[in-house]
Amino acid sequence: MLTDDGHIADLLPDLVAMRRDLHAHPELAFAEHRTAALVAESLRALGLEVHQGIGGTGVVGVLRNGSGRSVGLRADMDALPITEQADLPYKSLFTGVHHGCGHDGHTVMLLGAARLLARTRRFSGTVNFIFQPAEEGRGGARAMVQDGLFERFPCDTVFALHNWPDLPLGQAQTRYGAIMAAADRFDIVVRGRGGHAAQPHRTPDAVLAASQLVCQLNTLVARRIDPAESAVLSVTRIQGGNSHNVMPAEVQITGTVRTFDGATQDVIEAALKDCAMGAALVGGCDSEVTYLRYYPATINSAAEAELALCAAERIGLKASEAMRPAFTSEDFAFMLQARPGAYLWLGQSPAVAGDGDYRPLHHPCYDFNDKVLPLGLRWFAKVAELALA
Ligand SMILES: [Zn+2]
Ligand SMILES: [Zn+2]
């Protein structure tokens, strides 16, 4: 484990207090008004140029030091619609809103990196500190990119991290290429006409057609996708009918698809639509498919993944290449579509509670581990120093 190098020890008490304050005052996607104001105020106090209201509640702080390249460092600020169950002194003050993904920690680690870099200035060029809204399913990174993020604040490369309860404290991982999956949602309506359950020959059976469709959908990944590729298709909801003796007029099916490359995604979307049409046709029904591509896959560029690992090693973390990507998704993918960069998993177990309980991201008792704070802070700063050496 690394030791403080004298540059950050005095920064930590205030940062820990700020992290716990954010934890007690979580805000949902695109409503991070208090958090964004705190971030902006904290950056202005360092003398940085600060811009607010980018892509909604996004904030960018610009730190210039001579001429040279530019780098973007991103943190996310939003919380989740969960009621916190842990009994912490800084427990969420709001029922139904909880920093259950550690974005309070990400925000403060990036603010800490801004404080460190503003003090040490061991780089030549421009660091853009990007605080995005709405990472949790609402596309805050996409909103910032569409709002001209990289035109207004040019970045040659971009980097982000996520605290990772699956990795021990002191370790970090990333991957060359895909690290997180693309997340799609599908909604299918299978329509018959409805009728009497005792007269199945007189009306199309939407329940039977939908049931056969669910079975077929579960063969798509196995039979249509190259076995060397990875994909998931999960049907998560099937709904229709409300009586024992009535054939419902329609049945609704919902689910998610996770993939790591566009070609696989295209195959699954097309095959899913074919399956829906085919199952409906065989059953004498109609079908309607809505297929939404929420988040693209998070794809690291090779040179930046290398830099991310190098920065982790240089600050004393045990850094390695992850063997597998995660099937969860990440809004930072939109920034990586626009600029080369990399995304790091930063180990944070054991949980703060110290009781050995596994509390994954999005758990009602999850809490960011403040011992990670100096590690993420130093990683962000080292990334900027290496990218702008
Ligand atoms: Zn999350
Ligand atoms: Zn998260």
Tab-separated table of C-alpha atoms and ligand atoms in Angstrom:
chain	number	residue	atom	x	y	z
A	1	MET	CA	0.000	0.000	0.000
A	2	LEU	CA	1.268	3.440	-0.851
A	3	THR	CA	1.976	6.109	1.701
A	4	ASP	CA	1.114	9.796	1.454
A	5	ASP	CA	3.869	11.755	-0.234
A	6	GLY	CA	3.242	14.839	1.854
A	7	HIS	CA	1.254	16.531	-0.887
A	8	ILE	CA	-2.178	15.218	-0.005
A	9	ALA	CA	-2.249	14.428	3.717
A	10	ASP	CA	-3.516	17.910	4.556
A	11	LEU	CA	-6.191	17.703	1.852
A	12	LEU	CA	-7.862	14.549	3.111
A	13	PRO	CA	-9.835	15.601	6.219
A	14	ASP	CA	-11.791	18.216	4.272
A	15	LEU	CA	-12.343	15.856	1.345
A	16	VAL	CA	-13.660	13.085	3.605
A	17	ALA	CA	-16.014	15.590	5.259
A	18	MET	CA	-17.179	16.764	1.838
A	19	ARG	CA	-17.737	13.181	0.665
A	20	ARG	CA	-19.913	12.450	3.682
A	21	ASP	CA	-21.811	15.700	3.195
A	22	LEU	CA	-22.565	14.709	-0.406
A	23	HIS	CA	-23.591	11.258	0.821
A	24	ALA	CA	-26.091	12.832	3.223
A	25	HIS	CA	-27.442	15.100	0.461
A	26	PRO	CA	-27.755	12.831	-2.609
A	27	GLU	CA	-29.436	14.137	-5.756
A	28	LEU	CA	-30.987	12.230	-8.656
A	29	ALA	CA	-30.102	12.470	-12.342
A	30	PHE	CA	-30.195	16.001	-13.797
A	31	ALA	CA	-31.193	17.374	-10.376
A	32	GLU	CA	-27.642	17.638	-8.979
A	33	HIS	CA	-28.047	21.372	-8.269
A	34	ARG	CA	-26.543	21.455	-4.778
A	35	THR	CA	-23.726	19.086	-5.756
A	36	ALA	CA	-22.898	21.060	-8.913
A	37	ALA	CA	-22.854	24.320	-6.925
A	38	LEU	CA	-20.473	22.804	-4.357
A	39	VAL	CA	-18.231	21.479	-7.131
A	40	ALA	CA	-18.178	24.845	-8.936
A	41	GLU	CA	-17.448	26.738	-5.728
A	42	SER	CA	-14.657	24.337	-4.810
A	43	LEU	CA	-13.049	24.683	-8.272
A	44	ARG	CA	-13.366	28.481	-8.264
A	45	ALA	CA	-11.625	28.614	-4.889
A	46	LEU	CA	-8.598	27.075	-6.640
A	47	GLY	CA	-8.615	29.822	-9.254
A	48	LEU	CA	-9.847	27.544	-12.026
A	49	GLU	CA	-12.023	28.751	-14.887
A	50	VAL	CA	-15.437	27.188	-14.158
A	51	HIS	CA	-18.383	26.560	-16.495
A	52	GLN	CA	-21.778	25.348	-15.276
A	53	GLY	CA	-24.972	24.143	-16.920
A	54	ILE	CA	-23.318	21.927	-19.535
A	55	GLY	CA	-25.649	19.121	-20.588
A	56	GLY	CA	-28.015	20.085	-17.775
A	57	THR	CA	-26.237	20.260	-14.425
A	58	GLY	CA	-22.749	19.394	-15.705
A	59	VAL	CA	-19.715	21.388	-14.542
A	60	VAL	CA	-16.274	21.789	-16.140
A	61	GLY	CA	-13.237	23.298	-14.422
A	62	VAL	CA	-10.229	24.235	-16.549
A	63	LEU	CA	-6.682	24.238	-15.180
A	64	ARG	CA	-4.028	25.547	-17.558
A	65	ASN	CA	-0.298	25.271	-17.039
A	66	GLY	CA	1.700	26.458	-20.026
A	67	SER	CA	1.092	25.095	-23.491
A	68	GLY	CA	0.689	21.531	-24.628
A	69	ARG	CA	-1.899	18.818	-24.981
A	70	SER	CA	-5.167	18.622	-23.055
A	71	VAL	CA	-6.782	15.874	-21.025
A	72	GLY	CA	-10.298	15.372	-19.641
A	73	LEU	CA	-10.862	13.721	-16.262
A	74	ARG	CA	-14.461	12.755	-15.566
A	75	ALA	CA	-16.480	12.134	-12.396
A	76	ASP	CA	-20.220	11.476	-12.096
A	77	MET	CA	-22.375	13.274	-9.512
A	78	ASP	CA	-25.789	11.579	-9.401
A	79	ALA	CA	-27.348	9.223	-6.858
A	80	LEU	CA	-29.858	6.379	-7.214
A	81	PRO	CA	-33.605	6.106	-6.480
A	82	ILE	CA	-33.032	3.751	-3.530
A	83	THR	CA	-33.834	4.218	0.163
A	84	GLU	CA	-30.602	3.821	2.124
A	85	GLN	CA	-30.748	1.085	4.765
A	86	ALA	CA	-27.325	1.420	6.439
A	87	ASP	CA	-27.213	3.156	9.799
A	88	LEU	CA	-24.456	5.696	9.133
A	89	PRO	CA	-23.916	9.033	10.885
A	90	TYR	CA	-23.998	10.607	7.422
A	91	LYS	CA	-26.896	8.509	6.111
A	92	SER	CA	-28.974	10.010	3.290
A	93	LEU	CA	-31.356	12.660	4.574
A	94	PHE	CA	-33.765	11.903	1.742
A	95	THR	CA	-36.025	8.863	1.564
A	96	GLY	CA	-35.714	7.185	-1.812
A	97	VAL	CA	-32.390	8.808	-2.805
A	98	HIS	CA	-29.067	7.152	-2.010
A	99	HIS	CA	-25.471	7.401	-3.221
A	100	GLY	CA	-25.539	3.660	-3.818
A	101	CYS	CA	-22.923	3.689	-6.585
A	102	GLY	CA	-20.210	5.777	-4.935
A	103	HIS	CA	-20.516	8.808	-7.198
A	104	ASP	CA	-20.130	10.931	-4.044
A	105	GLY	CA	-16.637	9.422	-3.787
A	106	HIS	CA	-15.897	9.936	-7.495
A	107	THR	CA	-16.878	13.608	-7.284
A	108	VAL	CA	-14.670	14.251	-4.277
A	109	MET	CA	-11.700	12.291	-5.663
A	110	LEU	CA	-11.738	14.456	-8.785
A	111	LEU	CA	-12.028	17.635	-6.697
A	112	GLY	CA	-9.068	16.373	-4.680
A	113	ALA	CA	-7.084	15.814	-7.880
A	114	ALA	CA	-7.883	19.397	-8.927
A	115	ARG	CA	-6.557	20.639	-5.570
A	116	LEU	CA	-3.412	18.535	-5.900
A	117	LEU	CA	-2.695	19.489	-9.529
A	118	ALA	CA	-3.398	23.177	-8.894
A	119	ARG	CA	-0.764	22.988	-6.179
A	120	THR	CA	1.923	20.809	-7.792
A	121	ARG	CA	1.468	21.736	-11.500
A	122	ARG	CA	3.772	18.966	-12.727
A	123	PHE	CA	2.312	19.024	-16.233
A	124	SER	CA	2.338	21.149	-19.321
A	125	GLY	CA	-0.997	21.796	-21.020
A	126	THR	CA	-4.646	21.862	-19.944
A	127	VAL	CA	-6.618	19.654	-17.567
A	128	ASN	CA	-10.412	19.730	-17.939
A	129	PHE	CA	-12.181	18.456	-14.817
A	130	ILE	CA	-15.527	17.154	-16.062
A	131	PHE	CA	-18.345	16.598	-13.543
A	132	GLN	CA	-21.233	14.972	-15.332
A	133	PRO	CA	-24.869	14.608	-14.314
A	134	ALA	CA	-27.118	11.594	-14.688
A	135	GLU	CA	-24.797	8.632	-15.176
A	136	GLU	CA	-27.451	6.247	-13.845
A	137	GLY	CA	-29.470	5.442	-16.956
A	138	ARG	CA	-30.240	8.985	-18.072
A	139	GLY	CA	-27.277	9.675	-20.358
A	140	GLY	CA	-25.696	12.722	-18.734
A	141	ALA	CA	-22.422	12.121	-20.582
A	142	ARG	CA	-24.288	12.050	-23.899
A	143	ALA	CA	-26.032	15.296	-22.903
A	144	MET	CA	-22.678	16.963	-22.203
A	145	VAL	CA	-21.146	15.712	-25.473
A	146	GLN	CA	-24.214	16.930	-27.405
A	147	ASP	CA	-23.932	20.262	-25.603
A	148	GLY	CA	-20.500	20.750	-27.186
A	149	LEU	CA	-18.315	19.498	-24.325
A	150	PHE	CA	-15.323	18.626	-26.486
A	151	GLU	CA	-15.690	21.614	-28.821
A	152	ARG	CA	-15.765	24.035	-25.900
A	153	PHE	CA	-13.153	22.159	-23.849
A	154	PRO	CA	-10.891	20.313	-26.291
A	155	CYS	CA	-9.522	17.071	-24.845
A	156	ASP	CA	-6.963	14.919	-26.654
A	157	THR	CA	-7.847	12.058	-24.297
A	158	VAL	CA	-10.391	11.379	-21.526
A	159	PHE	CA	-10.201	9.218	-18.413
A	160	ALA	CA	-12.605	8.075	-15.694
A	161	LEU	CA	-12.715	5.541	-12.900
A	162	HIS	CA	-15.293	3.630	-10.920
A	163	ASN	CA	-14.872	2.299	-7.409
A	164	TRP	CA	-15.118	-1.488	-7.680
A	165	PRO	CA	-16.327	-3.588	-4.728
A	166	ASP	CA	-15.289	-6.789	-6.549
A	167	LEU	CA	-11.622	-5.773	-6.303
A	168	PRO	CA	-9.626	-5.529	-3.063
A	169	LEU	CA	-8.480	-2.135	-1.848
A	170	GLY	CA	-5.100	-1.286	-3.349
A	171	GLN	CA	-5.800	-2.971	-6.693
A	172	ALA	CA	-6.884	-1.520	-10.014
A	173	GLN	CA	-7.867	-3.047	-13.347
A	174	THR	CA	-8.770	-2.022	-16.822
A	175	ARG	CA	-8.921	-3.657	-20.244
A	176	TYR	CA	-7.613	-3.034	-23.722
A	177	GLY	CA	-10.829	-2.596	-25.716
A	178	ALA	CA	-14.274	-3.292	-24.258
A	179	ILE	CA	-14.602	-3.020	-20.480
A	180	MET	CA	-18.364	-2.475	-20.038
A	181	ALA	CA	-21.299	-3.610	-22.175
A	182	ALA	CA	-23.752	-1.789	-24.390
A	183	ALA	CA	-27.191	-1.789	-22.761
A	184	ASP	CA	-30.303	-2.053	-24.939
A	185	ARG	CA	-33.955	-2.372	-23.979
A	186	PHE	CA	-36.666	-4.111	-25.969
A	187	ASP	CA	-40.443	-3.973	-25.602
A	188	ILE	CA	-42.592	-6.336	-27.636
A	189	VAL	CA	-46.369	-6.323	-27.883
A	190	VAL	CA	-47.986	-9.506	-29.206
A	191	ARG	CA	-51.538	-8.720	-30.280
A	192	GLY	CA	-54.423	-11.134	-30.811
A	193	ARG	CA	-58.058	-10.079	-30.626
A	194	GLY	CA	-59.167	-11.437	-27.278
A	195	GLY	CA	-62.026	-13.863	-26.772
A	196	HIS	CA	-63.463	-16.730	-24.739
A	197	ALA	CA	-60.977	-19.169	-23.282
A	198	ALA	CA	-63.345	-22.036	-24.054
A	199	GLN	CA	-63.239	-21.228	-27.772
A	200	PRO	CA	-59.501	-21.150	-28.634
A	201	HIS	CA	-60.267	-21.912	-32.295
A	202	ARG	CA	-62.092	-18.611	-32.652
A	203	THR	CA	-59.359	-16.205	-31.525
A	204	PRO	CA	-55.561	-15.990	-31.848
A	205	ASP	CA	-53.820	-16.986	-28.621
A	206	ALA	CA	-51.478	-14.114	-27.744
A	207	VAL	CA	-50.366	-15.901	-24.550
A	208	LEU	CA	-49.201	-18.969	-26.482
A	209	ALA	CA	-47.482	-16.854	-29.173
A	210	ALA	CA	-45.743	-14.761	-26.513
A	211	SER	CA	-44.664	-17.869	-24.605
A	212	GLN	CA	-43.137	-19.403	-27.733
A	213	LEU	CA	-41.474	-16.097	-28.500
A	214	VAL	CA	-39.823	-15.968	-25.052
A	215	CYS	CA	-38.398	-19.460	-25.630
A	216	GLN	CA	-37.097	-18.470	-29.077
A	217	LEU	CA	-35.522	-15.276	-27.754
A	218	ASN	CA	-33.549	-17.385	-25.305
A	219	THR	CA	-31.957	-19.262	-28.230
A	220	LEU	CA	-30.724	-16.129	-30.036
A	221	VAL	CA	-27.390	-15.712	-28.277
A	222	ALA	CA	-26.694	-19.464	-28.389
A	223	ARG	CA	-27.602	-19.968	-32.070
A	224	ARG	CA	-27.015	-16.650	-33.804
A	225	ILE	CA	-23.915	-15.231	-32.124
A	226	ASP	CA	-20.355	-16.433	-32.681
A	227	PRO	CA	-19.503	-18.567	-29.623
A	228	ALA	CA	-16.275	-16.581	-29.247
A	229	GLU	CA	-18.303	-13.392	-28.734
A	230	SER	CA	-20.164	-12.449	-25.573
A	231	ALA	CA	-23.760	-11.303	-25.301
A	232	VAL	CA	-26.709	-11.528	-22.942
A	233	LEU	CA	-30.403	-11.404	-23.744
A	234	SER	CA	-32.726	-11.494	-20.728
A	235	VAL	CA	-36.518	-11.373	-20.805
A	236	THR	CA	-37.444	-9.637	-17.568
A	237	ARG	CA	-41.181	-9.047	-17.819
A	238	ILE	CA	-44.107	-10.762	-19.455
A	239	GLN	CA	-47.555	-9.429	-18.824
A	240	GLY	CA	-50.999	-10.191	-20.218
A	241	GLY	CA	-54.464	-11.189	-19.179
A	242	ASN	CA	-56.289	-10.855	-15.886
A	243	SER	CA	-58.778	-13.705	-15.791
A	244	HIS	CA	-58.892	-17.508	-15.951
A	245	ASN	CA	-61.466	-17.645	-18.733
A	246	VAL	CA	-60.579	-14.765	-21.025
A	247	MET	CA	-58.033	-14.885	-23.851
A	248	PRO	CA	-56.255	-11.527	-23.547
A	249	ALA	CA	-56.072	-9.257	-26.574
A	250	GLU	CA	-52.375	-8.586	-26.047
A	251	VAL	CA	-49.278	-9.673	-24.129
A	252	GLN	CA	-46.286	-7.444	-23.414
A	253	ILE	CA	-42.701	-8.663	-23.189
A	254	THR	CA	-39.762	-6.576	-21.975
A	255	GLY	CA	-36.077	-7.294	-21.573
A	256	THR	CA	-32.500	-6.206	-22.017
A	257	VAL	CA	-29.636	-7.029	-24.380
A	258	ARG	CA	-25.950	-6.579	-23.469
A	259	THR	CA	-23.206	-6.685	-26.083
A	260	PHE	CA	-19.649	-5.470	-26.619
A	261	ASP	CA	-19.595	-4.650	-30.320
A	262	GLY	CA	-21.911	-3.094	-32.850
A	263	ALA	CA	-22.006	-6.095	-35.196
A	264	THR	CA	-23.266	-8.427	-32.450
A	265	GLN	CA	-25.771	-5.780	-31.384
A	266	ASP	CA	-27.044	-5.478	-34.983
A	267	VAL	CA	-27.458	-9.261	-35.321
A	268	ILE	CA	-29.431	-9.533	-32.084
A	269	GLU	CA	-31.708	-6.588	-32.847
A	270	ALA	CA	-32.516	-7.923	-36.322
A	271	ALA	CA	-33.009	-11.509	-35.117
A	272	LEU	CA	-35.216	-10.365	-32.247
A	273	LYS	CA	-37.481	-8.522	-34.679
A	274	ASP	CA	-37.603	-11.574	-36.959
A	275	CYS	CA	-38.498	-13.805	-34.011
A	276	ALA	CA	-41.291	-11.495	-32.894
A	277	MET	CA	-42.750	-11.327	-36.387
A	278	GLY	CA	-42.421	-15.088	-36.879
A	279	ALA	CA	-43.939	-16.112	-33.545
A	280	ALA	CA	-46.812	-13.702	-34.042
A	281	LEU	CA	-47.425	-14.936	-37.604
A	282	VAL	CA	-47.498	-18.600	-36.580
A	283	GLY	CA	-49.958	-17.754	-33.802
A	284	GLY	CA	-52.185	-15.646	-36.042
A	285	CYS	CA	-51.216	-12.520	-34.095
A	286	ASP	CA	-49.506	-9.221	-34.857
A	287	SER	CA	-46.381	-7.931	-33.162
A	288	GLU	CA	-44.812	-4.577	-32.506
A	289	VAL	CA	-41.191	-4.208	-31.388
A	290	THR	CA	-39.553	-1.155	-29.815
A	291	TYR	CA	-35.780	-1.580	-29.561
A	292	LEU	CA	-33.817	1.153	-27.767
A	293	ARG	CA	-30.032	1.373	-27.640
A	294	TYR	CA	-29.446	3.106	-24.309
A	295	TYR	CA	-25.700	3.074	-23.751
A	296	PRO	CA	-22.991	1.920	-26.167
A	297	ALA	CA	-20.198	-0.385	-25.031
A	298	THR	CA	-17.396	1.297	-23.082
A	299	ILE	CA	-14.325	0.820	-25.265
A	300	ASN	CA	-10.875	1.810	-24.067
A	301	SER	CA	-8.219	2.768	-26.595
A	302	ALA	CA	-5.035	0.733	-26.185
A	303	ALA	CA	-2.531	3.540	-25.532
A	304	GLU	CA	-4.797	5.157	-22.940
A	305	ALA	CA	-5.526	1.826	-21.216
A	306	GLU	CA	-1.766	1.416	-20.954
A	307	LEU	CA	-1.436	4.903	-19.497
A	308	ALA	CA	-4.241	4.188	-16.991
A	309	LEU	CA	-2.429	1.067	-15.746
A	310	CYS	CA	0.915	2.847	-15.697
A	311	ALA	CA	-0.542	5.680	-13.592
A	312	ALA	CA	-2.020	3.116	-11.181
A	313	GLU	CA	1.357	1.389	-10.803
A	314	ARG	CA	3.183	4.675	-10.345
A	315	ILE	CA	1.041	5.563	-7.328
A	316	GLY	CA	1.623	2.144	-5.773
A	317	LEU	CA	-1.522	0.263	-6.780
A	318	LYS	CA	-1.392	-3.355	-7.887
A	319	ALA	CA	-2.530	-2.832	-11.476
A	320	SER	CA	-3.507	-5.518	-13.952
A	321	GLU	CA	-5.507	-6.171	-17.081
A	322	ALA	CA	-8.991	-7.528	-16.279
A	323	MET	CA	-9.622	-10.903	-17.882
A	324	ARG	CA	-13.273	-10.181	-18.605
A	325	PRO	CA	-15.406	-7.116	-19.252
A	326	ALA	CA	-18.474	-6.431	-17.090
A	327	PHE	CA	-21.977	-6.826	-18.503
A	328	THR	CA	-23.142	-3.701	-16.690
A	329	SER	CA	-22.942	-0.466	-18.678
A	330	GLU	CA	-21.451	2.989	-18.220
A	331	ASP	CA	-22.428	6.389	-19.533
A	332	PHE	CA	-18.748	7.367	-19.983
A	333	ALA	CA	-19.004	5.227	-23.141
A	334	PHE	CA	-20.375	8.296	-24.961
A	335	MET	CA	-17.249	10.277	-24.138
A	336	LEU	CA	-15.074	7.361	-25.296
A	337	GLN	CA	-16.977	7.348	-28.597
A	338	ALA	CA	-15.895	10.961	-29.069
A	339	ARG	CA	-12.313	10.821	-27.753
A	340	PRO	CA	-9.648	8.169	-27.073
A	341	GLY	CA	-9.406	7.315	-23.414
A	342	ALA	CA	-9.768	4.712	-20.709
A	343	TYR	CA	-11.907	3.711	-17.750
A	344	LEU	CA	-10.421	2.156	-14.624
A	345	TRP	CA	-11.890	-0.101	-11.936
A	346	LEU	CA	-10.476	0.945	-8.569
A	347	GLY	CA	-10.680	-1.695	-5.815
A	348	GLN	CA	-12.679	-0.666	-2.773
A	349	SER	CA	-13.454	-3.794	-0.740
A	350	PRO	CA	-13.896	-4.490	2.107
A	351	ALA	CA	-16.983	-2.387	2.674
A	352	VAL	CA	-16.667	0.475	5.134
A	353	ALA	CA	-18.813	-1.377	7.660
A	354	GLY	CA	-15.877	-3.746	8.117
A	355	ASP	CA	-18.151	-6.664	8.920
A	356	GLY	CA	-17.185	-8.615	5.839
A	357	ASP	CA	-20.616	-8.296	4.274
A	358	TYR	CA	-20.547	-8.020	0.510
A	359	ARG	CA	-22.377	-4.863	-0.462
A	360	PRO	CA	-22.287	-4.460	-4.205
A	361	LEU	CA	-22.940	-1.281	-6.120
A	362	HIS	CA	-26.645	-0.317	-5.961
A	363	HIS	CA	-27.141	-2.197	-2.652
A	364	PRO	CA	-29.305	-0.271	-0.114
A	365	CYS	CA	-26.450	-0.565	2.431
A	366	TYR	CA	-23.637	0.225	-0.005
A	367	ASP	CA	-21.219	2.977	1.043
A	368	PHE	CA	-18.145	4.344	-0.692
A	369	ASN	CA	-14.962	3.400	1.178
A	370	ASP	CA	-13.153	6.590	2.174
A	371	LYS	CA	-9.841	4.694	2.179
A	372	VAL	CA	-10.130	4.721	-1.618
A	373	LEU	CA	-10.293	8.490	-1.695
A	374	PRO	CA	-6.532	9.236	-1.689
A	375	LEU	CA	-5.947	6.459	-4.238
A	376	GLY	CA	-8.438	7.773	-6.789
A	377	LEU	CA	-7.279	11.333	-6.186
A	378	ARG	CA	-3.675	10.389	-6.882
A	379	TRP	CA	-4.609	8.227	-9.864
A	380	PHE	CA	-6.464	11.103	-11.536
A	381	ALA	CA	-3.545	13.442	-10.871
A	382	LYS	CA	-0.965	10.941	-12.136
A	383	VAL	CA	-3.009	10.322	-15.296
A	384	ALA	CA	-2.965	14.059	-16.006
A	385	GLU	CA	0.784	14.241	-15.362
A	386	LEU	CA	1.506	11.307	-17.673
A	387	ALA	CA	-0.882	12.469	-20.397
A	388	LEU	CA	0.587	15.973	-20.281
A	389	ALA	CA	4.221	15.078	-19.602
B	1	ZN	ZN	-24.447	2.690	-10.726
B	2	ZN	ZN	-21.691	4.207	-10.833
